[in-house]
PDB file of C-alpha atoms in Angstrom:
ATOM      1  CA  UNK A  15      -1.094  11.719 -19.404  1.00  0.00           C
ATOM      2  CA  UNK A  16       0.463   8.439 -17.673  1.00  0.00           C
ATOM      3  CA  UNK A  17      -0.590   5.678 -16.132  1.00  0.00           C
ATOM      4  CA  UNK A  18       0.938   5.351 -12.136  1.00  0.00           C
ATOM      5  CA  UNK A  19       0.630   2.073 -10.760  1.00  0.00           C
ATOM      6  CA  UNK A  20       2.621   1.392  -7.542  1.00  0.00           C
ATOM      7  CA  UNK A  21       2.378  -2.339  -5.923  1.00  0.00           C
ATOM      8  CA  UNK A  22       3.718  -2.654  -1.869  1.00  0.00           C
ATOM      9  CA  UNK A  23       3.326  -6.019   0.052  1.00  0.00           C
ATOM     10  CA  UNK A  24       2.064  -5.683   3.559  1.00  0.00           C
ATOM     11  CA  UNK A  25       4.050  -8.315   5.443  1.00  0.00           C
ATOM     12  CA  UNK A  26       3.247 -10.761   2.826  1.00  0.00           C
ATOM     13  CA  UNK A  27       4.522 -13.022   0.218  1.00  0.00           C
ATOM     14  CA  UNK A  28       3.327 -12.462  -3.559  1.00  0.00           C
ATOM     15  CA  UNK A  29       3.662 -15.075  -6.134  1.00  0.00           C
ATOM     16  CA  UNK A  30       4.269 -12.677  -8.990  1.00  0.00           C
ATOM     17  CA  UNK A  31       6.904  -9.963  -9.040  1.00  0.00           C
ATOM     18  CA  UNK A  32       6.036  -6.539  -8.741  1.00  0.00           C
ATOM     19  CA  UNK A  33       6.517  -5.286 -11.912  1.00  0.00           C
ATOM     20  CA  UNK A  34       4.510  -7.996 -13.889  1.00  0.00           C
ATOM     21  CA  UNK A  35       1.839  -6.551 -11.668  1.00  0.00           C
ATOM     22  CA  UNK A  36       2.029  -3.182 -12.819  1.00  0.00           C
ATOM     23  CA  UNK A  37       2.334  -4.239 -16.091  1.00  0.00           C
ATOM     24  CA  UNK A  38      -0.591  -5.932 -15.722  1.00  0.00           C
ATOM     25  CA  UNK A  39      -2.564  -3.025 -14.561  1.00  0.00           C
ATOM     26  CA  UNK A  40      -1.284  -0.896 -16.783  1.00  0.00           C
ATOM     27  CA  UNK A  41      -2.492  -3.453 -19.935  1.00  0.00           C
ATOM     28  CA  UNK A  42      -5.817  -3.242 -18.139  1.00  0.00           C
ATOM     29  CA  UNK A  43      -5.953   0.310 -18.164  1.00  0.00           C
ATOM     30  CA  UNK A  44      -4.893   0.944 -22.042  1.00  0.00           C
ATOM     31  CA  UNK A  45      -6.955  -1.598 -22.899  1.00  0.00           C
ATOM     32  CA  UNK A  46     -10.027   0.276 -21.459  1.00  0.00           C
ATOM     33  CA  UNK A  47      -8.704   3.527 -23.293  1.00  0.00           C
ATOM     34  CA  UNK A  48      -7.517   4.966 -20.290  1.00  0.00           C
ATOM     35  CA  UNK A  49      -5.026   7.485 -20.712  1.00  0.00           C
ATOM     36  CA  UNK A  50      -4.560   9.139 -16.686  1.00  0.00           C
ATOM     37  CA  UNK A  51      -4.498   6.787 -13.993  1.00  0.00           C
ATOM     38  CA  UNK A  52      -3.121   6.286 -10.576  1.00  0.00           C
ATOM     39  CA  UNK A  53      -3.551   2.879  -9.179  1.00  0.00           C
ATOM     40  CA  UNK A  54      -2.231   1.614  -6.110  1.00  0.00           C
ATOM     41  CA  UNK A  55      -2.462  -2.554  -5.448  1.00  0.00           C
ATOM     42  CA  UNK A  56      -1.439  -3.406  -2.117  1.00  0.00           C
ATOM     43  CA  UNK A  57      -0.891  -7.457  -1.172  1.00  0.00           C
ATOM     44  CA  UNK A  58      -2.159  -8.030   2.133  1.00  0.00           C
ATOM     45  CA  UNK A  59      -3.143 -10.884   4.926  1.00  0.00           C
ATOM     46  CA  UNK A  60      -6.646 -12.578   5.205  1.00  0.00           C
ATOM     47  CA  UNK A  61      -6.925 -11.066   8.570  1.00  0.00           C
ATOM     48  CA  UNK A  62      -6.428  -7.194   6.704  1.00  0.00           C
ATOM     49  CA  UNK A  63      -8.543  -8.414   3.724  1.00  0.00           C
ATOM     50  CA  UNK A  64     -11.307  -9.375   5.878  1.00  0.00           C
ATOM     51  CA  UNK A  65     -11.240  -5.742   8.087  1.00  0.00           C
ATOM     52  CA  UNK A  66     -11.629  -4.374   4.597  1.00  0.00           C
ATOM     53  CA  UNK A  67     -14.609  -6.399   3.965  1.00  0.00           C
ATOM     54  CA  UNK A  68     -16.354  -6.317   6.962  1.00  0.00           C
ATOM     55  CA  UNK A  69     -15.740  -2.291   7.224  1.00  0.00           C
ATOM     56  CA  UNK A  70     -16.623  -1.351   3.623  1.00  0.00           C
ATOM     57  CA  UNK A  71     -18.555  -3.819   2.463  1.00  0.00           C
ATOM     58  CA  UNK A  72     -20.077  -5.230   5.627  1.00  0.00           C
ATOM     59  CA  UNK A  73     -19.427  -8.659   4.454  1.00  0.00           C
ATOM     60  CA  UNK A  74     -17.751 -11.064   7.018  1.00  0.00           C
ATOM     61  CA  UNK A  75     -14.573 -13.038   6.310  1.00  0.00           C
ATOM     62  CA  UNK A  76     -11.735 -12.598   4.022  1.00  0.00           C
ATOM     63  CA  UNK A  77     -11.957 -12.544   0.323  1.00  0.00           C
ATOM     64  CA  UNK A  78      -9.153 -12.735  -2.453  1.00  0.00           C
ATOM     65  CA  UNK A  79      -9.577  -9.291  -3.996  1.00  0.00           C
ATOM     66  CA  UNK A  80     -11.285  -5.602  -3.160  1.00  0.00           C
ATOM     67  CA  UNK A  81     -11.282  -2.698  -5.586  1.00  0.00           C
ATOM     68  CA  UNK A  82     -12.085   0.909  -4.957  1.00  0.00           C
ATOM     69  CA  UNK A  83     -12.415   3.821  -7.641  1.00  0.00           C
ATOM     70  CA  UNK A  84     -12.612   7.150  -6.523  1.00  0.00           C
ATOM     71  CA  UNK A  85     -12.302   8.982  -9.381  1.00  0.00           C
ATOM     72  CA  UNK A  86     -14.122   9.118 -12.360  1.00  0.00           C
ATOM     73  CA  UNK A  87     -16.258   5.634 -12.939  1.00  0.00           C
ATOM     74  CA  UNK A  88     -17.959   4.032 -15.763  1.00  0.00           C
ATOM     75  CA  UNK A  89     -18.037   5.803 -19.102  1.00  0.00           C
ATOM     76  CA  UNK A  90     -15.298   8.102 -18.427  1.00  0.00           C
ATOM     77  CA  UNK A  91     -12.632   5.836 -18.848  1.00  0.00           C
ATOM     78  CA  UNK A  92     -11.064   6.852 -22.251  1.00  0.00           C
ATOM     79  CA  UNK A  93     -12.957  10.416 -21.766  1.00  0.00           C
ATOM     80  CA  UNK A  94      -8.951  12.227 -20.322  1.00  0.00           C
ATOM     81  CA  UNK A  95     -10.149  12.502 -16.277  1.00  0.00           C
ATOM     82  CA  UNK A  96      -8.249  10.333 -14.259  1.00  0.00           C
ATOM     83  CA  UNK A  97      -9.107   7.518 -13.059  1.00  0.00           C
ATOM     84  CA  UNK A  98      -8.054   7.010  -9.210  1.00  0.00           C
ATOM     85  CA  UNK A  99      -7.901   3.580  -7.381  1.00  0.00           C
ATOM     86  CA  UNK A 100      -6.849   1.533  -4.891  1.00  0.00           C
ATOM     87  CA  UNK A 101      -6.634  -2.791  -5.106  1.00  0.00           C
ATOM     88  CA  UNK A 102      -5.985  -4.741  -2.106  1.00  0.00           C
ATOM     89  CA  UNK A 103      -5.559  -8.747  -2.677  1.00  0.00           C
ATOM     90  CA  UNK A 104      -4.711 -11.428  -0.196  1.00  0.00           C
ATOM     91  CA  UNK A 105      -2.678 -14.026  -1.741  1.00  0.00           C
ATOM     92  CA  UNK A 106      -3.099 -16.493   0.734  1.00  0.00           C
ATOM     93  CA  UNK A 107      -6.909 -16.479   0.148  1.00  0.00           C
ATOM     94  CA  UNK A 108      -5.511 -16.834  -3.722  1.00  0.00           C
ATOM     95  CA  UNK A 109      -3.641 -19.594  -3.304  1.00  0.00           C
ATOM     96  CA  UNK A 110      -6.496 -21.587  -1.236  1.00  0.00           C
ATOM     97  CA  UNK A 111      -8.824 -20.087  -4.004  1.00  0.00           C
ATOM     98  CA  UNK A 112      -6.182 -21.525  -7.376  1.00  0.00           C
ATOM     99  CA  UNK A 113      -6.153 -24.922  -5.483  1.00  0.00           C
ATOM    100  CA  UNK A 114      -9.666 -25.440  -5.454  1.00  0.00           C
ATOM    101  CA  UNK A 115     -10.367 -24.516  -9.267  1.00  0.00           C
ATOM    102  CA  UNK A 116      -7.111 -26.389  -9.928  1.00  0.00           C
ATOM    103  CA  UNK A 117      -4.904 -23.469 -11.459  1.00  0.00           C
ATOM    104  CA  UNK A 118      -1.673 -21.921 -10.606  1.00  0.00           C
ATOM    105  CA  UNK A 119      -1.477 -19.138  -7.791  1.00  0.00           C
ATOM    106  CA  UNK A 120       0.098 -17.203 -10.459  1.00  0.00           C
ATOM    107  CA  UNK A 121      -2.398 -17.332 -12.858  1.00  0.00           C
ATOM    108  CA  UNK A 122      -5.114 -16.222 -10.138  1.00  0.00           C
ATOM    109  CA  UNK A 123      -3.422 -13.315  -8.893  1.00  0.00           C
ATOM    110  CA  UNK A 124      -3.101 -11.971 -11.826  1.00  0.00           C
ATOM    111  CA  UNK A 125      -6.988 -12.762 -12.840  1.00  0.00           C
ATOM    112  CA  UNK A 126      -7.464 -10.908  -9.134  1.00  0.00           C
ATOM    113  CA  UNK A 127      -5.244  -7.596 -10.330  1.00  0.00           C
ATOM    114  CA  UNK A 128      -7.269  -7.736 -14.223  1.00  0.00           C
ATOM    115  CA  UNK A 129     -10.441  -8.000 -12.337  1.00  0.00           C
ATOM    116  CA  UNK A 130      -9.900  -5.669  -9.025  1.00  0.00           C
ATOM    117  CA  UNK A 131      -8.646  -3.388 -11.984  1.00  0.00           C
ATOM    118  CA  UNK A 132     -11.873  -3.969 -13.834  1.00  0.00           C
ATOM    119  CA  UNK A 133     -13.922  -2.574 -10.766  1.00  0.00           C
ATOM    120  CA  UNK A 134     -12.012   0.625 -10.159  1.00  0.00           C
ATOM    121  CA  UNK A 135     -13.127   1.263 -13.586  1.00  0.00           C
ATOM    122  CA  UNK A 136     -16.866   0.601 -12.899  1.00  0.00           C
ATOM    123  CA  UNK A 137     -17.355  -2.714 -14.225  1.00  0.00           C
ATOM    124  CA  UNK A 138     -19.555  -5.140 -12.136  1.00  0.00           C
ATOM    125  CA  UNK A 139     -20.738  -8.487 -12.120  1.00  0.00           C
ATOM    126  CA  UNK A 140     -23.538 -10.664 -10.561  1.00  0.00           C
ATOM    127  CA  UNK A 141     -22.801 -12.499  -7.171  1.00  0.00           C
ATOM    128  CA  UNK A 142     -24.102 -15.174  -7.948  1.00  0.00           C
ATOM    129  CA  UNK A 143     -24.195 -18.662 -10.328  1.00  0.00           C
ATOM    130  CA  UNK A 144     -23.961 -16.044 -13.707  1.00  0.00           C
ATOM    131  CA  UNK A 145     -20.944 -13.972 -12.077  1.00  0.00           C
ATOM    132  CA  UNK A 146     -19.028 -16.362 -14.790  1.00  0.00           C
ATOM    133  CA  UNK A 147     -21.169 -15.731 -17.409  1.00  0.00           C
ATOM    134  CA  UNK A 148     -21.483 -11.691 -16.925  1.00  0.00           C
ATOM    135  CA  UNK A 149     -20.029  -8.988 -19.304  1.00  0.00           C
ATOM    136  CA  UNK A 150     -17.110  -8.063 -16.708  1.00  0.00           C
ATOM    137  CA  UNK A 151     -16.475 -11.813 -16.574  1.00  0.00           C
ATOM    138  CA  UNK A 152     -15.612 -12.495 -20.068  1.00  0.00           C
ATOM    139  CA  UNK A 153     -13.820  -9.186 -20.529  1.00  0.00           C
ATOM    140  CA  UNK A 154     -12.016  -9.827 -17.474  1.00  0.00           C
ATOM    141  CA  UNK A 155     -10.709 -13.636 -19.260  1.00  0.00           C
ATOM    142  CA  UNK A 156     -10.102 -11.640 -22.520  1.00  0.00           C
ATOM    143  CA  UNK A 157      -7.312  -9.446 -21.042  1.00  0.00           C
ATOM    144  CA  UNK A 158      -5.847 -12.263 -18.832  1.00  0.00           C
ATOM    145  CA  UNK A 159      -5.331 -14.387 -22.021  1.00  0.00           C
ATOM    146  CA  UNK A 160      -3.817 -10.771 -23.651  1.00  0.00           C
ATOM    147  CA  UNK A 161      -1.435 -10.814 -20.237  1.00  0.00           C
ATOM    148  CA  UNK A 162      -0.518 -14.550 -20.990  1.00  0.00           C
ATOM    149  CA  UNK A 163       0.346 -14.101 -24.893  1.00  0.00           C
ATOM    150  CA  UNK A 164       2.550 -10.999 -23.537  1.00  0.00           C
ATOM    151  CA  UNK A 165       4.061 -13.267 -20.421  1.00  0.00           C
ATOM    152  CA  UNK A 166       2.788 -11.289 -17.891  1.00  0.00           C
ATOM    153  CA  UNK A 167       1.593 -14.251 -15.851  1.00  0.00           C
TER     154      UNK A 167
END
């Protein structure tokens, strides 16, 4: 069993190498007791990000993160079947995103991989005022501050 994570930049600039990215994944992953995995992250424009959102989601605009699962979702994580994904996250809608809550661009794309990582997985939150408060949420800050102690971020 292994866990495959490959990151690829579309014509863009990421503000964190792509091997802390993996890693970062990949802690994601264990953490959630899964064991087969093959997780793609791709760093792409606003103007790509938003296609994605408008065709799959039918939501207009960009956004700063979009995660698909295609293989096996919620409560088969640490169950052997492999878990198949693909995260796309625009870091310019990041860095707009980190300046406005007052944070490092670092430290959000790497919330952005934990939690696009989260949703291949089947985890969900509200979309609304309790998104911060949800289940996913908190889990989601648990294994960024595990990412920090290891110097992921």
């Amino acid at each position: 069993m292994s866990l495959a994570v490959s990151v690829a930049s579309s014509g863009v600039r990421a503000p964190l190498g792509r091997a802390r990215v993996a890693n970062i994944a990949r802690l994601v992953l264990a953490a959630e007791g899964v064991r087969a995995a093959t997780l793609s992250i791709a760093f792409v424009s606003a103007r790509h990000i938003a296609r994605l959102n408008e065709q799959h989601l039918g939501h207009t605009g960009a956004t700063d993160v979009i995660a698909f699962g295609f293989a096996p979702r919620a409560g088969t994580a640490g169950t052997g079947e492999p878990i198949v994904g693909d995260i796309y996250i625009a870091p310019d809608v990041a860095r707009r995103n980190a300046a406005r809550h007052g944070i490092g661009v670092r430290e959000e794309i790497a919330r952005l991989v934990v939690h696009g990582a989260l949703h291949v997985l089947g985890h969900n939150h509200p979309h609304d005022g309790a998104r911060a408060a949800s289940p996913m949420w908190r889990r989601q800050e648990a294994l960024l501050s595990r990412a920090r102690r290891r110097r992921l971020t």
